[in-house]
Coordinates of C-alpha atoms in Angstrom, one line a residue:
Chain A
X1 CA 54.6 164.2 36.5
X2 CA 53.4 167.9 37.6
X3 CA 55.3 171.2 37.6
X4 CA 54.1 171.9 40.8
X5 CA 55.4 168.8 42.9
X6 CA 58.9 169.0 41.0
X7 CA 58.9 172.5 41.5
X8 CA 58.0 171.6 45.7
X9 CA 60.8 170.6 47.9
X10 CA 61.1 166.9 48.6
X11 CA 61.6 168.0 52.3
X12 CA 58.6 170.2 52.1
X13 CA 56.5 167.4 49.9
X14 CA 56.6 165.6 52.5
X15 CA 55.1 167.7 55.3
X16 CA 52.5 168.9 53.2
X17 CA 51.5 165.2 51.8
X18 CA 51.7 163.6 55.2
X19 CA 49.0 161.1 55.7
X20 CA 46.8 161.8 58.2
X21 CA 45.0 158.6 58.2
X22 CA 46.0 154.9 57.4
X23 CA 46.1 154.6 54.0
X24 CA 44.4 151.4 54.4
X25 CA 41.6 152.2 56.4
X26 CA 41.2 148.3 57.2
X27 CA 43.1 146.0 58.1
X28 CA 43.8 142.0 58.8
X29 CA 44.1 140.6 62.2
X30 CA 47.4 138.2 61.8
X31 CA 45.3 135.4 64.0
X32 CA 42.3 134.9 63.3
X33 CA 41.9 137.3 59.5
X34 CA 38.9 139.1 60.4
X35 CA 38.7 141.9 58.9
X36 CA 38.8 145.3 61.3
X37 CA 38.8 149.0 60.7
X38 CA 41.4 150.7 62.0
X39 CA 39.0 152.9 64.8
X40 CA 38.0 149.7 66.1
X41 CA 41.5 148.7 66.1
X42 CA 42.9 151.0 67.6
X43 CA 40.1 152.2 70.5
X44 CA 41.0 148.3 71.2
X45 CA 44.1 148.9 72.2
X46 CA 45.4 146.9 69.0
X47 CA 44.0 144.2 70.1
X48 CA 41.4 141.7 67.8
X49 CA 38.3 142.7 69.1
X50 CA 37.6 139.5 68.0
X51 CA 39.3 137.0 68.7
X52 CA 41.3 138.3 71.8
X53 CA 44.6 138.5 69.4
X54 CA 47.9 141.3 70.9
X55 CA 49.0 143.1 67.8
X56 CA 52.7 144.7 68.8
X57 CA 51.1 148.7 69.7
X58 CA 54.2 151.3 69.6
X59 CA 55.5 153.2 72.6
X60 CA 54.3 155.9 72.2
X61 CA 50.0 154.6 71.3
X62 CA 50.7 152.2 74.5
X63 CA 51.7 155.9 76.4
X64 CA 48.6 158.1 75.5
X65 CA 46.1 154.8 75.9
X66 CA 48.4 154.6 79.5
X67 CA 49.0 157.6 81.2
X68 CA 45.4 160.0 82.6
X69 CA 44.6 161.9 80.3
X70 CA 47.0 160.7 77.9
X71 CA 49.6 162.8 78.6
X72 CA 53.4 162.7 79.0
X73 CA 56.8 163.6 79.2
X74 CA 59.1 163.0 77.3
X75 CA 62.4 162.4 78.6
X76 CA 66.0 162.9 77.2
X77 CA 68.1 160.3 76.8
X78 CA 71.4 160.1 76.7
X79 CA 72.9 159.9 72.5
X80 CA 75.1 158.1 72.5
X81 CA 78.4 157.7 70.2
X82 CA 76.7 156.8 66.4
X83 CA 78.1 153.2 64.6
X84 CA 80.7 153.0 67.0
X85 CA 81.9 149.7 65.1
X86 CA 81.9 151.2 62.0
X87 CA 79.9 148.1 61.5
X88 CA 78.4 146.8 57.8
X89 CA 77.0 144.4 56.7
X90 CA 75.1 144.7 54.2
X91 CA 74.3 148.2 54.4
X92 CA 75.9 149.9 56.5
X93 CA 74.2 150.7 60.4
X94 CA 73.5 154.2 60.3
X95 CA 72.0 153.5 56.2
X96 CA 69.5 151.3 58.6
X97 CA 69.1 153.4 61.8
X98 CA 67.9 155.8 59.5
X99 CA 65.7 153.6 56.9
X100 CA 64.6 152.8 60.3
X101 CA 64.3 156.0 61.7
X102 CA 61.7 156.7 58.4
X103 CA 59.6 154.0 58.9
X104 CA 58.2 154.7 62.5
X105 CA 59.3 158.4 62.5
X106 CA 61.0 157.4 66.5
X107 CA 64.9 158.6 66.8
X108 CA 65.3 154.8 68.4
X109 CA 63.6 151.4 70.1
X110 CA 62.8 153.1 73.5
X111 CA 61.0 155.8 75.0
X112 CA 60.5 156.8 78.3
X113 CA 57.4 158.9 79.8
X114 CA 56.9 159.6 82.7
X115 CA 53.5 160.9 84.3
X116 CA 50.4 159.7 86.4
X117 CA 48.5 156.4 85.8
X118 CA 44.3 156.7 87.7
X119 CA 46.6 159.4 90.1
X120 CA 49.9 156.8 90.3
X121 CA 52.7 159.1 89.2
X122 CA 55.1 156.7 88.0
X123 CA 58.7 156.2 85.3
X124 CA 57.1 155.1 82.1
X125 CA 60.2 153.1 79.8
X126 CA 58.5 151.0 76.2
X127 CA 60.7 149.5 74.0
X128 CA 59.6 149.3 70.4
X129 CA 60.0 146.5 68.3
X130 CA 58.7 148.3 65.0
X131 CA 62.4 149.8 64.9
X132 CA 64.4 147.8 64.1
X133 CA 63.1 145.1 66.0
X134 CA 62.9 146.1 69.5
X135 CA 66.7 145.6 69.4
X136 CA 69.2 146.6 72.4
X137 CA 71.8 148.7 71.3
X138 CA 73.5 151.2 73.8
X139 CA 70.5 154.1 73.1
X140 CA 67.8 151.2 74.9
X141 CA 70.4 150.5 77.6
X142 CA 70.8 154.1 78.0
X143 CA 66.8 155.0 78.3
X144 CA 67.0 152.4 81.1
X145 CA 69.4 153.9 82.5
X146 CA 67.4 157.4 82.4
X147 CA 63.8 156.5 83.5
X148 CA 65.3 154.3 86.2
X149 CA 67.4 157.5 87.4
X150 CA 64.5 159.6 87.1
X151 CA 62.2 157.2 88.9
X152 CA 64.6 157.0 92.6
X153 CA 65.2 161.3 92.4
X154 CA 61.0 161.4 92.1
X155 CA 60.5 158.5 94.7
X156 CA 58.4 156.8 91.7
X157 CA 58.2 153.0 91.2
X158 CA 59.6 152.5 87.2
X159 CA 56.7 149.4 84.6
X160 CA 59.1 148.3 81.9
X161 CA 56.9 147.2 78.8
X162 CA 60.1 144.8 77.2
X163 CA 59.7 144.3 73.8
X164 CA 63.1 142.3 71.0
X165 CA 64.9 141.0 69.6
X166 CA 67.4 140.4 71.8
X167 CA 71.0 142.6 71.0
X168 CA 71.4 145.1 68.3
X169 CA 74.5 143.1 67.0
X170 CA 75.4 146.0 64.5
X171 CA 76.4 146.9 68.1
X172 CA 78.7 144.4 68.5
X173 CA 79.6 143.7 72.1
X174 CA 78.8 147.2 73.1
X175 CA 74.9 146.0 72.7
X176 CA 76.3 142.5 74.6
X177 CA 77.1 145.3 77.7
X178 CA 74.2 146.7 78.4
X179 CA 72.9 143.0 80.5
X180 CA 74.7 144.1 82.9
X181 CA 74.4 148.8 82.3
X182 CA 70.7 147.8 82.8
X183 CA 71.1 145.4 85.2
X184 CA 72.6 148.6 87.3
X185 CA 70.1 150.7 86.4
X186 CA 67.8 148.0 88.6
X187 CA 70.0 148.2 91.2
X188 CA 69.4 151.1 91.4
X189 CA 65.7 151.3 91.8
X190 CA 65.6 148.1 94.1
X191 CA 68.8 150.4 96.4
X192 CA 65.7 152.7 96.2
X193 CA 63.3 150.8 97.7
X194 CA 60.7 151.6 94.3
X195 CA 59.4 148.7 92.9
X196 CA 60.8 148.0 89.9
X197 CA 57.8 146.1 87.2
X198 CA 58.0 144.3 83.6
X199 CA 55.5 143.9 81.5
X200 CA 56.4 141.6 79.0
X201 CA 55.5 142.8 76.1
X202 CA 55.2 139.9 72.5
X203 CA 58.4 138.5 71.4
X204 CA 61.0 139.7 74.8
X205 CA 63.6 137.6 73.7
X206 CA 67.4 136.4 74.0
X207 CA 69.6 139.3 76.2
X208 CA 66.5 141.6 76.3
X209 CA 65.3 138.0 77.9
X210 CA 68.4 138.0 80.0
X211 CA 69.2 141.1 81.6
X212 CA 66.2 143.9 82.8
X213 CA 63.2 141.6 81.7
X214 CA 63.4 138.8 84.0
X215 CA 64.4 141.1 86.4
X216 CA 61.1 142.9 87.9
X217 CA 60.3 142.7 90.8
X218 CA 56.6 141.3 89.5
X219 CA 56.7 140.1 86.4
X220 CA 53.7 139.8 84.5
X221 CA 53.4 139.1 80.6
X222 CA 50.9 140.3 77.2
X223 CA 48.5 136.8 76.4
X224 CA 50.5 134.4 73.9
X225 CA 54.0 136.6 74.1
X226 CA 56.9 134.6 73.0
X227 CA 59.6 134.7 75.7
X228 CA 62.5 133.2 75.7
X229 CA 66.3 133.0 75.6
X230 CA 66.9 131.5 72.8
X231 CA 63.7 131.3 69.9
X232 CA 61.8 127.5 69.0
X233 CA 63.7 126.8 65.5
X234 CA 67.6 126.8 66.8
X235 CA 66.0 124.8 70.0
X236 CA 64.9 122.2 67.9
X237 CA 68.3 122.5 65.3
X238 CA 69.4 121.8 68.1
X239 CA 68.1 118.9 70.4
X240 CA 65.8 118.2 66.5
X241 CA 62.3 118.1 67.3
X242 CA 59.6 119.7 68.0
X243 CA 58.6 122.0 70.8
X244 CA 54.9 121.1 72.5
X245 CA 52.1 123.8 71.8
X246 CA 52.6 127.1 73.6
X247 CA 56.1 126.3 74.3
X248 CA 57.5 130.4 75.1
X249 CA 53.9 132.0 75.1
X250 CA 53.2 133.4 78.4
X251 CA 50.7 130.9 79.5
X252 CA 53.8 128.2 78.8
X253 CA 56.1 130.6 81.0
X254 CA 53.0 131.0 83.6
X255 CA 53.0 127.5 84.1
X256 CA 56.5 126.9 84.4
X257 CA 56.4 129.3 86.7
X258 CA 58.0 132.1 84.9
X259 CA 56.3 134.8 85.6
X260 CA 53.4 136.4 88.0
X261 CA 50.6 137.3 85.5
X262 CA 50.0 137.4 81.7
X263 CA 47.1 140.1 81.7
X264 CA 44.7 141.2 78.6
X265 CA 46.5 144.9 77.8
X266 CA 43.2 146.0 77.9
X267 CA 42.7 144.9 81.9
X268 CA 46.6 146.6 82.1
X269 CA 46.4 148.8 83.3
X270 CA 44.2 149.0 86.4
X271 CA 46.2 146.3 87.0
X272 CA 49.4 148.5 87.4
X273 CA 47.5 151.1 89.3
X274 CA 46.1 148.8 91.7
X275 CA 49.3 146.9 92.3
X276 CA 52.5 150.2 92.1
X277 CA 49.8 151.6 94.7
X278 CA 49.6 148.6 97.1
X279 CA 53.7 148.9 96.3
X280 CA 53.6 152.2 96.9
X281 CA 51.6 151.9 100.4
X282 CA 49.0 154.7 98.4
X283 CA 44.8 154.0 99.2
X284 CA 43.2 152.6 97.1
X285 CA 42.0 153.5 93.7
X286 CA 39.0 156.1 92.2
X287 CA 38.2 154.6 89.0
X288 CA 36.4 155.8 86.6
X289 CA 36.9 158.9 83.3
X290 CA 40.0 161.0 85.4
X291 CA 40.4 164.4 83.5
X292 CA 43.7 165.0 82.4
X293 CA 47.2 165.8 85.8
X294 CA 47.6 169.0 86.7
X295 CA 44.7 170.7 87.3
X296 CA 43.9 168.4 89.9
X297 CA 44.3 167.6 93.5
X298 CA 49.5 166.9 93.3
X299 CA 50.6 163.6 92.6
X300 CA 50.7 161.3 95.9
X301 CA 48.2 162.9 97.9
X302 CA 45.0 160.3 99.0
X303 CA 42.3 160.9 95.9
X304 CA 39.1 162.0 97.1
X305 CA 36.1 159.9 97.4
X306 CA 33.4 159.2 94.8
Chain B
X1 CA 100.7 118.2 67.1
X2 CA 97.8 116.8 65.9
X3 CA 94.8 118.2 65.1
X4 CA 95.3 121.2 61.8
X5 CA 93.4 124.3 61.8
X6 CA 92.0 125.0 58.5
X7 CA 94.5 127.5 57.7
X8 CA 96.7 125.6 58.7
X9 CA 97.3 123.0 55.8
X10 CA 100.8 125.0 54.0
X11 CA 101.9 125.0 57.8
X12 CA 101.0 121.1 58.6
X13 CA 102.7 119.7 54.9
X14 CA 106.7 121.2 56.0
X15 CA 106.2 119.8 59.6
X16 CA 104.9 116.6 58.0
X17 CA 107.9 116.2 55.6
X18 CA 110.2 117.3 57.6
X19 CA 109.2 114.0 60.9
X20 CA 109.2 111.8 57.3
X21 CA 112.2 112.6 57.0
X22 CA 113.2 111.5 60.8
X23 CA 111.9 108.7 60.3
X24 CA 113.4 107.8 57.2
X25 CA 116.8 109.0 59.0
X26 CA 115.1 106.1 61.6
X27 CA 115.3 103.9 60.1
X28 CA 118.5 104.1 57.7
X29 CA 121.2 104.8 60.4
X30 CA 123.4 105.9 57.0
X31 CA 121.5 108.6 56.0
X32 CA 122.4 112.1 56.9
X33 CA 119.0 114.7 56.9
X34 CA 120.0 117.4 59.6
X35 CA 120.6 119.6 57.7
X36 CA 117.3 119.9 55.4
X37 CA 115.3 118.3 58.4
X38 CA 116.5 122.9 60.1
X39 CA 115.2 123.6 57.1
X40 CA 112.0 122.7 57.0
X41 CA 112.1 123.5 59.9
X42 CA 113.2 126.9 60.2
X43 CA 110.6 127.6 57.6
X44 CA 107.6 125.6 59.0
X45 CA 108.7 127.8 61.9
X46 CA 108.3 131.2 59.3
X47 CA 105.7 130.0 58.1
X48 CA 104.2 130.1 62.0
X49 CA 105.4 133.3 63.0
X50 CA 103.8 134.6 59.8
X51 CA 100.7 133.0 59.7
X52 CA 100.0 133.7 63.8
X53 CA 101.2 137.1 63.1
X54 CA 98.7 139.2 61.7
X55 CA 95.6 136.2 62.2
X56 CA 92.2 137.3 60.9
X57 CA 89.4 137.3 63.0
X58 CA 87.4 134.3 61.4
X59 CA 90.9 132.9 62.6
X60 CA 91.2 134.3 65.5
X61 CA 87.4 132.3 66.6
X62 CA 89.3 129.1 64.8
X63 CA 91.8 129.2 67.4
X64 CA 89.5 129.9 70.4
X65 CA 87.7 127.1 70.2
X66 CA 90.6 124.9 69.2
X67 CA 90.1 121.6 71.2
X68 CA 93.8 121.5 72.0
X69 CA 93.5 124.6 74.2
X70 CA 94.6 124.4 77.4
X71 CA 89.8 124.4 79.4
X72 CA 88.8 125.4 82.7
X73 CA 90.1 122.0 84.6
X74 CA 93.7 122.1 83.0
X75 CA 94.0 126.0 84.5
X76 CA 92.5 124.9 87.4
X77 CA 94.7 121.7 88.3
X78 CA 97.8 123.8 87.2
X79 CA 97.3 128.0 89.3
X80 CA 95.2 126.4 92.0
X81 CA 95.6 124.6 95.6
X82 CA 93.7 122.8 97.4
X83 CA 90.8 122.9 94.6
X84 CA 87.7 121.6 96.8
X85 CA 85.9 121.3 93.5
X86 CA 82.0 122.1 95.1
X87 CA 78.3 121.3 93.6
X88 CA 74.9 121.6 92.3
X89 CA 72.4 124.4 92.3
X90 CA 70.4 123.4 95.7
X91 CA 67.8 123.3 93.2
X92 CA 67.1 121.3 89.9
X93 CA 70.8 119.7 89.8
X94 CA 74.3 120.1 89.1
X95 CA 75.2 121.5 85.6
X96 CA 78.8 120.3 84.0
X97 CA 79.1 122.7 82.6
X98 CA 80.3 125.0 85.1
X99 CA 82.9 124.0 87.2
X100 CA 83.3 126.0 90.8
X101 CA 84.4 126.0 94.1
X102 CA 87.2 127.2 97.0
X103 CA 91.2 127.1 96.8
X104 CA 94.4 129.1 97.1
X105 CA 95.5 131.1 94.2
X106 CA 98.8 132.9 95.4
X107 CA 98.4 131.2 98.8
X108 CA 95.2 132.6 99.6
X109 CA 91.9 131.7 99.4
X110 CA 89.7 132.1 96.7
X111 CA 86.1 131.0 94.8
X112 CA 87.5 129.5 91.5
X113 CA 84.3 129.7 88.9
X114 CA 84.9 128.7 85.7
X115 CA 83.4 127.2 81.3
X116 CA 84.3 123.6 80.5
X117 CA 84.0 122.5 77.8
X118 CA 86.5 119.1 78.2
X119 CA 89.3 117.3 76.2
X120 CA 87.8 114.4 73.7
X121 CA 83.7 112.7 72.7
X122 CA 82.5 111.2 76.2
X123 CA 84.2 115.0 78.8
X124 CA 82.7 117.3 76.0
X125 CA 79.1 115.3 75.5
X126 CA 79.9 115.4 80.3
X127 CA 80.4 119.8 80.2
X128 CA 78.4 120.1 77.2
X129 CA 80.3 121.3 75.1
X130 CA 80.6 124.3 78.0
X131 CA 77.2 125.1 77.5
X132 CA 75.4 126.4 80.7
X133 CA 72.2 125.0 81.7
X134 CA 70.3 127.2 84.7
X135 CA 71.1 125.3 87.2
X136 CA 75.1 126.9 86.3
X137 CA 74.4 129.9 86.8
X138 CA 72.6 129.1 89.6
X139 CA 76.3 127.5 91.6
X140 CA 77.3 130.8 90.6
X141 CA 75.5 132.6 92.3
X142 CA 75.7 130.1 95.1
X143 CA 79.1 129.9 94.8
X144 CA 79.8 133.8 94.4
X145 CA 77.1 134.4 97.3
X146 CA 79.7 132.6 99.5
X147 CA 82.4 134.6 98.4
X148 CA 81.2 137.7 98.9
X149 CA 80.0 136.0 102.3
X150 CA 83.7 135.4 103.5
X151 CA 85.3 137.9 101.5
X152 CA 86.8 135.5 99.4
X153 CA 88.0 137.2 96.4
X154 CA 86.2 135.2 93.0
X155 CA 88.2 134.7 89.6
X156 CA 86.1 132.8 87.1
X157 CA 87.5 131.7 83.6
X158 CA 85.4 132.2 80.9
X159 CA 85.0 129.6 78.1
X160 CA 82.4 129.0 76.3
X161 CA 79.9 129.7 73.1
X162 CA 76.7 130.7 74.8
X163 CA 73.7 129.1 77.4
X164 CA 72.7 125.6 76.5
X165 CA 70.0 126.9 73.8
X166 CA 67.2 123.4 75.1
X167 CA 64.0 123.0 76.2
X168 CA 63.9 122.0 79.8
X169 CA 67.2 125.3 79.9
X170 CA 64.1 127.5 78.3
X171 CA 61.4 125.9 80.6
X172 CA 63.9 126.5 83.5
X173 CA 64.4 129.5 83.4
X174 CA 67.7 130.0 81.0
X175 CA 67.1 133.7 81.0
X176 CA 66.7 134.6 84.3
X177 CA 69.1 132.7 86.0
X178 CA 71.4 134.4 83.3
X179 CA 70.6 137.6 83.9
X180 CA 70.7 136.3 88.7
X181 CA 74.0 136.0 87.7
X182 CA 75.1 138.7 86.0
X183 CA 73.3 140.5 88.8
X184 CA 74.7 138.8 91.5
X185 CA 78.2 139.7 89.6
X186 CA 77.6 143.3 90.2
X187 CA 76.4 142.9 93.8
X188 CA 79.3 141.4 95.5
X189 CA 81.9 143.0 97.5
X190 CA 84.7 141.0 96.8
X191 CA 87.5 141.7 93.9
X192 CA 86.2 139.9 90.2
X193 CA 88.5 139.1 88.4
X194 CA 88.1 137.0 84.7
X195 CA 89.7 136.4 82.2
X196 CA 88.5 135.3 78.8
X197 CA 90.3 132.2 78.1
X198 CA 89.3 131.5 75.5
X199 CA 85.4 131.7 73.7
X200 CA 83.0 134.6 75.4
X201 CA 79.8 133.6 73.4
X202 CA 77.3 136.4 74.5
X203 CA 74.9 135.7 77.6
X204 CA 76.8 132.4 78.3
X205 CA 80.0 134.6 79.0
X206 CA 78.2 138.7 81.1
X207 CA 76.9 135.8 83.7
X208 CA 80.8 135.3 84.6
X209 CA 82.5 138.4 83.2
X210 CA 81.0 141.1 84.8
X211 CA 84.8 141.6 86.5
X212 CA 86.1 144.0 87.8
X213 CA 88.9 143.8 85.4
X214 CA 88.8 140.9 82.5
X215 CA 91.9 139.9 80.1
X216 CA 91.5 138.0 77.3
X217 CA 94.1 135.4 75.8
X218 CA 95.7 137.3 72.5
X219 CA 94.1 134.6 70.2
X220 CA 90.5 134.5 72.9
X221 CA 87.5 136.1 71.2
X222 CA 84.4 138.1 73.3
X223 CA 81.2 138.4 71.6
X224 CA 77.1 138.9 71.4
X225 CA 76.5 136.8 68.4
X226 CA 78.7 133.4 67.0
X227 CA 80.1 134.9 62.9
X228 CA 77.8 131.7 62.1
X229 CA 74.8 133.9 63.9
X230 CA 75.2 136.7 62.9
X231 CA 76.4 135.9 59.2
X232 CA 72.9 133.8 58.8
X233 CA 70.6 136.8 59.8
X234 CA 72.7 140.0 58.9
X235 CA 73.7 137.6 55.6
X236 CA 71.4 135.9 55.2
X237 CA 73.5 132.7 54.9
X238 CA 75.9 131.2 57.7
X239 CA 78.5 131.5 55.0
X240 CA 79.3 135.5 55.5
X241 CA 81.3 134.3 59.3
X242 CA 84.6 135.1 58.2
X243 CA 82.4 138.9 56.9
X244 CA 80.9 138.8 60.0
X245 CA 83.8 137.6 62.1
X246 CA 85.1 140.8 60.9
X247 CA 82.0 143.9 61.5
X248 CA 82.1 142.3 64.6
X249 CA 85.1 143.7 66.2
X250 CA 85.2 140.3 69.2
X251 CA 88.5 140.3 68.9
X252 CA 91.3 141.1 72.0
X253 CA 92.9 143.4 70.2
X254 CA 89.4 145.6 69.6
X255 CA 87.9 145.0 72.7
X256 CA 90.9 146.3 74.1
X257 CA 90.3 149.7 72.8
X258 CA 87.1 149.4 73.4
X259 CA 87.3 149.2 77.1
X260 CA 85.4 146.0 77.0
X261 CA 89.2 143.7 78.0
X262 CA 91.1 145.6 80.1
X263 CA 94.9 143.7 79.2
X264 CA 95.8 141.0 76.7
X265 CA 98.0 138.0 78.1
X266 CA 99.6 137.0 74.5
X267 CA 99.5 133.5 73.4
X268 CA 102.5 131.5 72.8
X269 CA 103.7 131.8 68.8
X270 CA 101.5 129.7 67.1
X271 CA 98.3 129.8 69.9
X272 CA 97.8 128.5 73.1
X273 CA 97.2 125.8 72.2
X274 CA 100.9 125.0 70.8
X275 CA 102.7 125.3 74.7
X276 CA 100.0 125.0 76.5
X277 CA 102.4 125.0 80.3
X278 CA 104.0 128.8 78.9
X279 CA 99.7 130.3 78.1
X280 CA 98.8 129.0 81.5
X281 CA 102.0 130.3 83.3
X282 CA 100.9 133.4 81.7
X283 CA 96.9 134.1 82.4
X284 CA 98.2 133.5 86.6
X285 CA 100.9 135.8 86.6
X286 CA 97.6 138.0 84.4
X287 CA 95.5 136.7 87.4
X288 CA 97.4 137.5 90.4
X289 CA 98.1 141.3 89.1
X290 CA 94.8 141.9 88.8
X291 CA 93.4 141.3 92.6
X292 CA 97.6 142.2 94.1
X293 CA 95.3 146.2 92.5
X294 CA 92.1 145.5 93.5
X295 CA 93.9 143.8 96.9
X296 CA 93.4 147.4 98.6
X297 CA 89.4 148.6 97.5
X298 CA 87.2 147.2 100.3
X299 CA 83.4 146.0 99.3
X300 CA 81.9 149.0 99.2
X301 CA 84.3 150.3 96.3
X302 CA 84.6 147.1 94.4
X303 CA 80.6 147.2 94.6
X304 CA 80.7 150.5 93.1
X305 CA 84.3 151.0 90.8
X306 CA 82.6 148.0 89.0
X307 CA 78.9 149.3 88.6
X308 CA 80.9 153.1 87.0
X309 CA 83.0 150.8 85.0
X310 CA 79.9 149.2 83.2
X311 CA 78.0 152.2 83.2
X312 CA 80.9 154.4 81.4
X313 CA 81.0 151.6 78.8
X314 CA 80.7 152.6 75.2
X315 CA 81.4 155.6 76.0
X316 CA 85.0 155.0 73.6
X317 CA 84.1 154.2 69.5
X318 CA 86.8 152.2 67.8
X319 CA 89.0 154.4 65.5
X320 CA 87.5 154.6 62.1

């Protein structure tokens, strides 16, 4: 070890040595195995250019691609009690939290943003599967409630991107109580006459599916997303038979009447713009590259003709 | 008493011995065993009190699942009159894991809904061990809607290992059905009281227990996941259910502290199955008190209070 690395304090060190570019410039598609250049992946919203497989995308990256000019305002989420049950499995819950925070650079598994998409003002909330499996605990519940309250206050539609393994076991019954809590949030939107659009992404399972993720006015899913209450392994163990091809995948749910649409992530933004404008009785959108919001027409006003 | 739990084995031995002595005395009239048998009885009673004084969370799970514990139908038969079962979700089927209908409680018409586990092999299969399919939740939604329309209070009895994880259940929208049932619980403008009488298994329980008042029997449990399920995910070993039960804080006593449960209904010494009648009476009394508490509130106040209650949940943690 060199004296200077010893001399610089670890915290400062980590700031200086933070990589701006990913170490692995190339990565492999989980589905078809094609080697993809990192720029190619991010330009394509983490969708494989070869087979169209939808890989995970973080809420921040998703919001950058979703909002006009990549600009959004992050909504502060009320902090819940940390570790209310003093939960300990093989590790302590606070240790697991710290590890997840370090790994993702995020505070928790949900991000709330307000901004415009195609000059349409919205509130968006997205779940981060890379943060402890996106699991629903107090914070996720608070985030959804905060998002719904913002939407009601501003009179905007709410778009929710779900991705979760289910409830956060480390918060025990309090994670389960997020089912009724988030349902109250959905009711606030409905009573205010505001659209609530759910985009289910891979995977959305358990208590998340059985509450806010299934209560949308419009239910959209990304291709091949696993969407279920009980996972396929649990079901196979219960009924002891092989499940059909594509069981519990987005297309299967669409066929069974559980979804409105299955949409490619690269077309999602355009669809959401059209949908929200229709539901909000706004004039049709203006397509094309738009400048960042703020300097142009105020939201809600009719856009200029092309 | 035929069914002893594993931790009751020493008790089973003593009670067995007492029974043996009495059987011998019956065969041979000259033997005087009363003193000895009484001593054994006393010993058994002390041991029972000792065992149940401080049940571990895992033992509580075992007691909550005891096959001889009174089930939904027992409560309905004993506490409600003129029970008129209503069936079906008007869409696909009638789910026998969920019982429901109109009845009278304390001479007042109410709607009662609950999970039924069954009491022998045949009835357990009929009721699918209390694991509801989407039709069960949709039937509940229909009944709650009706209660709302006619201004009848709703009483729910929760006793389920969880919603049924099956192929058809998933295809017909298990998650959506649960979400709608929870939503309906939050919407109805009539008093909604719930009693966890055995197992409160995850989403399948929430769908009925999003109530103005939630009571739990002393040895019932209510959890986000079964201890076995939690152990196999977090410990990677389903045999660690004791540790998982401990960590999950699923007992009525812990949930009272967390504000998830509003009242704990004491059980007879040795658990509900040792004195079914006393248990049922205690539950009836609790339902009566909870309904009376809410009787002065109008529909809007009931909805607002219910929402506030759940929004505030989680602001209280457990003491270290």
